[in-house]
PDB file of C-alpha atoms in Angstrom:
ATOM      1  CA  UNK A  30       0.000   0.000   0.000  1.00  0.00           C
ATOM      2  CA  UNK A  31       1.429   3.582  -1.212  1.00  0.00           C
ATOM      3  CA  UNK A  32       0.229   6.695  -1.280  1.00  0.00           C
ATOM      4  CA  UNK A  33      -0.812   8.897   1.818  1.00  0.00           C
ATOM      5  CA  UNK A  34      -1.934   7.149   5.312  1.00  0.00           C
ATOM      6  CA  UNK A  35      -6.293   6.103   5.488  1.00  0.00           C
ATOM      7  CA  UNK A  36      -5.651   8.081   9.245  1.00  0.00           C
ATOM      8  CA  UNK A  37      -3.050  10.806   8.507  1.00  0.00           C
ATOM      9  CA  UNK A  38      -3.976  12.567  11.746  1.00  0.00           C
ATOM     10  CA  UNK A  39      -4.099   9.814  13.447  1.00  0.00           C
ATOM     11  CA  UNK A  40      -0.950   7.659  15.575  1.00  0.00           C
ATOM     12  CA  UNK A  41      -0.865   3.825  16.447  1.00  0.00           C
ATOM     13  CA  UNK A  42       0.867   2.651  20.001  1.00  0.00           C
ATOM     14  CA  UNK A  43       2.202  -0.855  19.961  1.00  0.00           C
ATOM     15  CA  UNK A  44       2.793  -2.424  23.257  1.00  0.00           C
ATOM     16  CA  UNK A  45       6.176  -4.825  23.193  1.00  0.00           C
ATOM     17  CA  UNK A  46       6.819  -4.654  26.771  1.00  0.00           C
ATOM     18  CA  UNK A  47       4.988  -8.091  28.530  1.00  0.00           C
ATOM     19  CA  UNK A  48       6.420 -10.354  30.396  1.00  0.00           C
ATOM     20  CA  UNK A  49       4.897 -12.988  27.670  1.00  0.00           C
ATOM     21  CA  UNK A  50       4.982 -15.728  31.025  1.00  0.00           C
ATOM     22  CA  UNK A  51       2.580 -18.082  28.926  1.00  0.00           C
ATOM     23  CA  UNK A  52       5.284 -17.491  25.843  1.00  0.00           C
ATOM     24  CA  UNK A  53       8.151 -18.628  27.166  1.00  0.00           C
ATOM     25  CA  UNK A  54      10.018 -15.669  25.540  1.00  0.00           C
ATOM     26  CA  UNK A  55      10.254 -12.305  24.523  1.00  0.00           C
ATOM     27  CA  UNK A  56       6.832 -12.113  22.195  1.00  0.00           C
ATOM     28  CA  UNK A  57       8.237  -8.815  20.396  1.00  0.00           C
ATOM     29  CA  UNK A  58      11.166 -10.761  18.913  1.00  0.00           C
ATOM     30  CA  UNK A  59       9.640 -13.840  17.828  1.00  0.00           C
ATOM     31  CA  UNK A  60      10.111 -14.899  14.486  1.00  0.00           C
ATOM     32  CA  UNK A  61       7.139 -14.463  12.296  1.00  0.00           C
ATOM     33  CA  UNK A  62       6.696 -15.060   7.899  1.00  0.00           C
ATOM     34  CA  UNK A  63      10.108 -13.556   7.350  1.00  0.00           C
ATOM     35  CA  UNK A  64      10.306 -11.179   9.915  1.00  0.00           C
ATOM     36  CA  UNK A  65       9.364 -10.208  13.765  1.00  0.00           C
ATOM     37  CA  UNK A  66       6.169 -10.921  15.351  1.00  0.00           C
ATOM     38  CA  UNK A  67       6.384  -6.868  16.601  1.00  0.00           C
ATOM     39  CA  UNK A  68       6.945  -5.740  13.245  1.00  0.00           C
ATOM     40  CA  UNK A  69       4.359  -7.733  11.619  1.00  0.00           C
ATOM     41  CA  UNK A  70       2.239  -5.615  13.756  1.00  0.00           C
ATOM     42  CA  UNK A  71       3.812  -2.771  12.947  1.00  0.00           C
ATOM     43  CA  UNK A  72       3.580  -3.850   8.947  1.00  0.00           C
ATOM     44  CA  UNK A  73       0.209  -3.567   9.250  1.00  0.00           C
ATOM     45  CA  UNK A  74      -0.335  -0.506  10.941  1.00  0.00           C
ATOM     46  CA  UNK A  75       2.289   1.762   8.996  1.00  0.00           C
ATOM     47  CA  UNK A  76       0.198   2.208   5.911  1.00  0.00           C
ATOM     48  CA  UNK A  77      -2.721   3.448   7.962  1.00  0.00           C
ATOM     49  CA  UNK A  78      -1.155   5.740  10.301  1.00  0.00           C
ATOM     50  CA  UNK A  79       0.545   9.091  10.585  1.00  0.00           C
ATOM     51  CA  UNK A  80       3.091   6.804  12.682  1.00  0.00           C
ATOM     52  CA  UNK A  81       3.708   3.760  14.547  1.00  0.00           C
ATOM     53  CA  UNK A  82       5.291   3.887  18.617  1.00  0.00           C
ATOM     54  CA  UNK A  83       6.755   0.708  19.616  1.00  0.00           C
ATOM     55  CA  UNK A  84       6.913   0.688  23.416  1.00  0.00           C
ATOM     56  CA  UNK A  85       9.227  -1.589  24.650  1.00  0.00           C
ATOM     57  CA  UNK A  86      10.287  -2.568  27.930  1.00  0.00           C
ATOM     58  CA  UNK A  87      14.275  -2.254  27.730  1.00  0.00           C
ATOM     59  CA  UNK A  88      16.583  -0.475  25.251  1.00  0.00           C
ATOM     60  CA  UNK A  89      17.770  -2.104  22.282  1.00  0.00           C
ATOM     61  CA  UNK A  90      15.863  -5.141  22.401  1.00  0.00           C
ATOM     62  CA  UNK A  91      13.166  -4.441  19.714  1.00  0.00           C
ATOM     63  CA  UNK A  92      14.013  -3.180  16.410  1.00  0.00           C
ATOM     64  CA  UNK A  93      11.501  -2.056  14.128  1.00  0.00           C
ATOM     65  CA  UNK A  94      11.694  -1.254  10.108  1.00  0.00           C
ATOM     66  CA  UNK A  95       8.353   0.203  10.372  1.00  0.00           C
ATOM     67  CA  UNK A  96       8.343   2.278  13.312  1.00  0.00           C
ATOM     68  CA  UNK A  97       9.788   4.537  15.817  1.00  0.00           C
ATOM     69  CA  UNK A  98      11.054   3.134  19.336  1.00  0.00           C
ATOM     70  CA  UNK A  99      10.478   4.168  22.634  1.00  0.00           C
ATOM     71  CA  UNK A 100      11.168   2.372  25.803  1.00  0.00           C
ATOM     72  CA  UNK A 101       9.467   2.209  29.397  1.00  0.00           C
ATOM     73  CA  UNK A 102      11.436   4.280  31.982  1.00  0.00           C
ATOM     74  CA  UNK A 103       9.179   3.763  35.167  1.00  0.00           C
ATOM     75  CA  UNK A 104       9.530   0.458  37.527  1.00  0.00           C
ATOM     76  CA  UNK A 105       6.175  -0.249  37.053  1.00  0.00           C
ATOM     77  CA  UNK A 106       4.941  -3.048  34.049  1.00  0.00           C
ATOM     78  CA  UNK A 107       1.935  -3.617  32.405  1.00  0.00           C
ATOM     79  CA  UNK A 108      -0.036  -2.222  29.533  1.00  0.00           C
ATOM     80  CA  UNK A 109      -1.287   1.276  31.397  1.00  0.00           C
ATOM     81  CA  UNK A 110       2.652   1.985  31.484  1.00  0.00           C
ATOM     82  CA  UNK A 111       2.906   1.461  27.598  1.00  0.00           C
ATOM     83  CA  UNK A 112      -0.358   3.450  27.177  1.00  0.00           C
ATOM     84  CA  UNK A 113       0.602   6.283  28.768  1.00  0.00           C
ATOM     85  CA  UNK A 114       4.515   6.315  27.376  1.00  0.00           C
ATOM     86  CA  UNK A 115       2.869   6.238  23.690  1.00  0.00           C
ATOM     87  CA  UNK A 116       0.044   8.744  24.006  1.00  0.00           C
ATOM     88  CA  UNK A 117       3.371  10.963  25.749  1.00  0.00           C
ATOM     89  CA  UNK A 118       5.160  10.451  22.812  1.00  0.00           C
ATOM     90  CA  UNK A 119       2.880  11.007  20.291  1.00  0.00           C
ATOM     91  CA  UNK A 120       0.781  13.982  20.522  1.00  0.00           C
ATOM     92  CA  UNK A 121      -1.743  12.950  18.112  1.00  0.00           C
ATOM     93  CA  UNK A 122      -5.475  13.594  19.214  1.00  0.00           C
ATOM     94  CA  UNK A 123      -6.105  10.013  19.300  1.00  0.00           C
ATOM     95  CA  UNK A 124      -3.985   6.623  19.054  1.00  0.00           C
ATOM     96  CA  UNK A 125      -5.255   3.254  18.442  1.00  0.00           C
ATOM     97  CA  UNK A 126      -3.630   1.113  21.231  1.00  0.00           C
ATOM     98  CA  UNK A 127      -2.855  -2.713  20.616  1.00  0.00           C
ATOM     99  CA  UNK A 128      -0.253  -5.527  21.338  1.00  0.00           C
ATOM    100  CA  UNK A 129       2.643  -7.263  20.101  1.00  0.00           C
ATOM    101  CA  UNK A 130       1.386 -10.098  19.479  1.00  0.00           C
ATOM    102  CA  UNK A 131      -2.135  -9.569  17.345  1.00  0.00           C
ATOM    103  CA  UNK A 132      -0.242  -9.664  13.723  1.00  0.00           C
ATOM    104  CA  UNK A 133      -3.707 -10.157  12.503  1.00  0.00           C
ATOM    105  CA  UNK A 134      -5.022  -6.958  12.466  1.00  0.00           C
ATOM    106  CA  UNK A 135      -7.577  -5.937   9.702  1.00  0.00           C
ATOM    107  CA  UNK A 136      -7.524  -2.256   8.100  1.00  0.00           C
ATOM    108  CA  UNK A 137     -10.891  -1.790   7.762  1.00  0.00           C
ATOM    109  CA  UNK A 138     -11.851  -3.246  11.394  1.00  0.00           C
ATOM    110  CA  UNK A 139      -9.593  -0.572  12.583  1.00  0.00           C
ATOM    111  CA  UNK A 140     -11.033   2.205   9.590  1.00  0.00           C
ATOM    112  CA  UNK A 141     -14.440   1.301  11.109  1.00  0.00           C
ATOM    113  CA  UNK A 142     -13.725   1.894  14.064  1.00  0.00           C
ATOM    114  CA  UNK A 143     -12.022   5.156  13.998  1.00  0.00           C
ATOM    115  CA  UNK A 144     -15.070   6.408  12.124  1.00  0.00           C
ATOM    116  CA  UNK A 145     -16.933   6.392  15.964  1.00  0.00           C
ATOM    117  CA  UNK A 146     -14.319   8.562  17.189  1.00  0.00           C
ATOM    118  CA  UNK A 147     -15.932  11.660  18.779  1.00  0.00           C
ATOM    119  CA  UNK A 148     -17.320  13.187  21.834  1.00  0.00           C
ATOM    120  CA  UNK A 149     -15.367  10.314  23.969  1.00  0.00           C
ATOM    121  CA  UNK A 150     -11.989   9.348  25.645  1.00  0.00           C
ATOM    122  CA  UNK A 151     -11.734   5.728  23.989  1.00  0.00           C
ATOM    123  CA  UNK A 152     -13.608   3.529  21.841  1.00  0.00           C
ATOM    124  CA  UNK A 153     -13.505   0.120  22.486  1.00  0.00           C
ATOM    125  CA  UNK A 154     -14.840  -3.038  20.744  1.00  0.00           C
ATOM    126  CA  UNK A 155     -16.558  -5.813  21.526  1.00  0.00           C
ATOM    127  CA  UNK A 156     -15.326  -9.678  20.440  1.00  0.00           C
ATOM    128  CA  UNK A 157     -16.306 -12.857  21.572  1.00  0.00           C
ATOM    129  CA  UNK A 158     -18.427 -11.451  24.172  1.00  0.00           C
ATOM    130  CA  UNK A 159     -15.283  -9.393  25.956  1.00  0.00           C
ATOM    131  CA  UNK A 160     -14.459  -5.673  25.693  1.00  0.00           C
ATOM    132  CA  UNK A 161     -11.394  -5.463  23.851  1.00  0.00           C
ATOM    133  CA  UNK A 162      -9.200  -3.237  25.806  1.00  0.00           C
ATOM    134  CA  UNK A 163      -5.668  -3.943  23.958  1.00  0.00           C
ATOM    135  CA  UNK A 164      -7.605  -3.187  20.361  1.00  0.00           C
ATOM    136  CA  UNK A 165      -8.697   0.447  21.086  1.00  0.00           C
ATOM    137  CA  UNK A 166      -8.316   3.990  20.319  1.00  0.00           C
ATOM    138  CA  UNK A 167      -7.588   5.901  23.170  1.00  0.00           C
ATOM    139  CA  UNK A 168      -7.573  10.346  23.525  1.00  0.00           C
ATOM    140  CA  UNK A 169      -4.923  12.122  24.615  1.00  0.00           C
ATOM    141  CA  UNK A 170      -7.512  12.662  27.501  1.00  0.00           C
ATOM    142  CA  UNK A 171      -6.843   9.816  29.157  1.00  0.00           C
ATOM    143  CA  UNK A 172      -3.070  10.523  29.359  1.00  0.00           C
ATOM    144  CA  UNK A 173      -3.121  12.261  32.444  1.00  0.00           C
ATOM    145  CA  UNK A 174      -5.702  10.173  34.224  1.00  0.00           C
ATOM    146  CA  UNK A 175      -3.073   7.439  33.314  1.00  0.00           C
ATOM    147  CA  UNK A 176      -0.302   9.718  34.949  1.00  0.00           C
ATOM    148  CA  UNK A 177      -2.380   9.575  37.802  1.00  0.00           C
ATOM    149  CA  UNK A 178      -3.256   5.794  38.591  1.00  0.00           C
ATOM    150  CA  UNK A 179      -0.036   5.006  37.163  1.00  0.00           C
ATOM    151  CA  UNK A 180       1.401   7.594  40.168  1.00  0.00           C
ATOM    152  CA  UNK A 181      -1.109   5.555  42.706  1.00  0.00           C
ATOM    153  CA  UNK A 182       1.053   2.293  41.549  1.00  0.00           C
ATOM    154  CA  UNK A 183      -2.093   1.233  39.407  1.00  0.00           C
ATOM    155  CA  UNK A 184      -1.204  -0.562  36.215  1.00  0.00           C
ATOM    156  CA  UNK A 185      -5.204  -1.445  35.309  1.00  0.00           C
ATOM    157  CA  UNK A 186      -6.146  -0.456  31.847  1.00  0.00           C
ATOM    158  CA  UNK A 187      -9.885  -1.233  33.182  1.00  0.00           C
ATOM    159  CA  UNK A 188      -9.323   1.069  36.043  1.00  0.00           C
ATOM    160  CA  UNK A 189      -8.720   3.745  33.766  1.00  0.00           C
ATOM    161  CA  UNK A 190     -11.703   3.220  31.580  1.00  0.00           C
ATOM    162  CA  UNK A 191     -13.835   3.493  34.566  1.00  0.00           C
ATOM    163  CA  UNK A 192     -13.091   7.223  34.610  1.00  0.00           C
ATOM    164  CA  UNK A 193     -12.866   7.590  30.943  1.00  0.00           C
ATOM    165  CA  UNK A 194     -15.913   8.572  29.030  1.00  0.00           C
ATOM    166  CA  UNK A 195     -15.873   4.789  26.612  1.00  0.00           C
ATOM    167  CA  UNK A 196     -17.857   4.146  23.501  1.00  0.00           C
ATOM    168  CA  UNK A 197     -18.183   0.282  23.153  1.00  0.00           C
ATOM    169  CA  UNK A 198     -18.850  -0.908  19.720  1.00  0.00           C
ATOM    170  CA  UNK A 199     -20.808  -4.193  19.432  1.00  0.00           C
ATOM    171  CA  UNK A 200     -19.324  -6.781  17.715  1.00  0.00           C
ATOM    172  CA  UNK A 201     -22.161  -6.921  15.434  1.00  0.00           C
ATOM    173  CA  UNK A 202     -20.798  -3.431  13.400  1.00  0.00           C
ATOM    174  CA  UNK A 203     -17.896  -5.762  12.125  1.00  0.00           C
ATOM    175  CA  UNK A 204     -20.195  -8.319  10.589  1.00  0.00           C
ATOM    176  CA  UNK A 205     -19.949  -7.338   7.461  1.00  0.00           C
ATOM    177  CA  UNK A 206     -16.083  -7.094   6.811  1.00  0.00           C
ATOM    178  CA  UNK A 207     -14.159  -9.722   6.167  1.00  0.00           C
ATOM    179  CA  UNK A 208     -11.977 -11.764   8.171  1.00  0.00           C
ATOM    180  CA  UNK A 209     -12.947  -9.322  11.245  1.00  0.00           C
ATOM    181  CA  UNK A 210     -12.965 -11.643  13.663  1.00  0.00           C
ATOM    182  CA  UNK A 211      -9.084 -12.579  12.529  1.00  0.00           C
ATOM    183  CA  UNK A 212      -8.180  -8.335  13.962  1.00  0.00           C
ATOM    184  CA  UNK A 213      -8.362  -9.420  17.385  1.00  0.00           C
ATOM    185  CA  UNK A 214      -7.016 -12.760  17.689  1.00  0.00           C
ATOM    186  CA  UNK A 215      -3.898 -12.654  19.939  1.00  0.00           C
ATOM    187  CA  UNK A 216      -0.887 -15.153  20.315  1.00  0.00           C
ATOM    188  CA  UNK A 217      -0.586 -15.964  23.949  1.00  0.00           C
ATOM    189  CA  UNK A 218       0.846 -19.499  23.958  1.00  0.00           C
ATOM    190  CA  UNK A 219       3.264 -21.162  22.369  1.00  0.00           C
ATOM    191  CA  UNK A 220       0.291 -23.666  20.355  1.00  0.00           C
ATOM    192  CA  UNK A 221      -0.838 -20.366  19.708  1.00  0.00           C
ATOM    193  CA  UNK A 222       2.345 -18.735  17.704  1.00  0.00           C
ATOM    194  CA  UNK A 223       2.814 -22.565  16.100  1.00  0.00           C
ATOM    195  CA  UNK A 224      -0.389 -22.543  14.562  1.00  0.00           C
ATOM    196  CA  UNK A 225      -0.067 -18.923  13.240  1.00  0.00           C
ATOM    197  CA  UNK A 226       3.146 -19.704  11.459  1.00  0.00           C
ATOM    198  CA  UNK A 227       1.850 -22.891   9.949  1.00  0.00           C
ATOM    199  CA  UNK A 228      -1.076 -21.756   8.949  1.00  0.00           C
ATOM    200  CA  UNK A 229      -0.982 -19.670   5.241  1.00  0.00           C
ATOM    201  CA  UNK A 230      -4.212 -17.341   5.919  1.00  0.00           C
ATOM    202  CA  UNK A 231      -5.267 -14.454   6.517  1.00  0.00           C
TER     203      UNK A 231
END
């Protein structure tokens, strides 16, 4: 894809900075169809965006031929940490927020959803019956009530939607794409990965 970004205002924030316990190892790093399971993501998200944040958790470790690095610098882990470090760093009005490890991704789940951005601080979707925190746009209003919990040694992304105005999208407005269900499929285990790389779709 060439040509100018679908969301040229418009930043993505990927998270590389988990502790990937159910892994085994460093998700970010991972191999994945010729390349890193982190920049996979990134792959994806380049085209779309104004430009891709990779948080990571130490210096050095992730490398990224589609987007800029930044790393954690608080003692604190989790995904409020990474939230906060890449709506700091980016300064765009909104970000859409995800993970390492979701090389699925589908462009027009994430153009659909950016079309309910609005009078809100996030917009979050539904799948499978469960909000889906770590697929999300966030404001740049919710940086500083992530300062804050993240200042009260709170890490929880749900704690912060609590005080965020949220607009929850029911999985039903995806129905009609393609493949939508495929955007928010995450690699947590190690069957998980296996079956990604072996199998040839999406």
């Amino acid at each position: 894809m060439s040509g100018k970004p679908a969301l040229p205002e418009l930043d993505a924030v990927v998270l590389a900075g988990g502790d990937s316990r159910c892994m085994g190892s460093d998700k970010a790093t991972l191999p994945f169809r010729g390349t890193t399971l982190v920049d996979a993501v990134a792959g994806v998200l380049a085209p779309m965006f104004r430009r891709v944040l990779v948080i990571a958790r130490e210096p050095g470790l992730v490398t990224s031929a589609n987007a800029e690095i930044f790393t954690d610098d608080r003692p604190l882990h989790g995904p409020l940490v990474g939230l906060a470090r890449g709506l700091a760093h980016s300064g765009a009005p909104w970000c859409f927020v995800t993970t390492c490890d979701m090389p699925f991704i589908q462009p027009a789940v994430v153009q659909e959803m950016a079309a309910h951005l609005g009078d809100c601080d996030a917009v979050v979707p539904e799948n499978g019956g469960r909000l889906q925190y770590l697929h999300a746009f966030n404001s740049q209003s919710c940086l500083p009530r992530a300062e804050a919990l993240l200042e009260q040694g709170s890490t929880s992304l749900r704690a912060l939607l609590s005080q965020c105005e949220v607009t929850q999208l029911d999985e039903d407005i995806f129905r009609h794409l393609p493949n939508a269900g495929q955007s928010f499929l995450d690699l947590d285990t190690t069957e998980e990965y296996r079956s990604a790389l072996d199998d040839p779709s999406p």
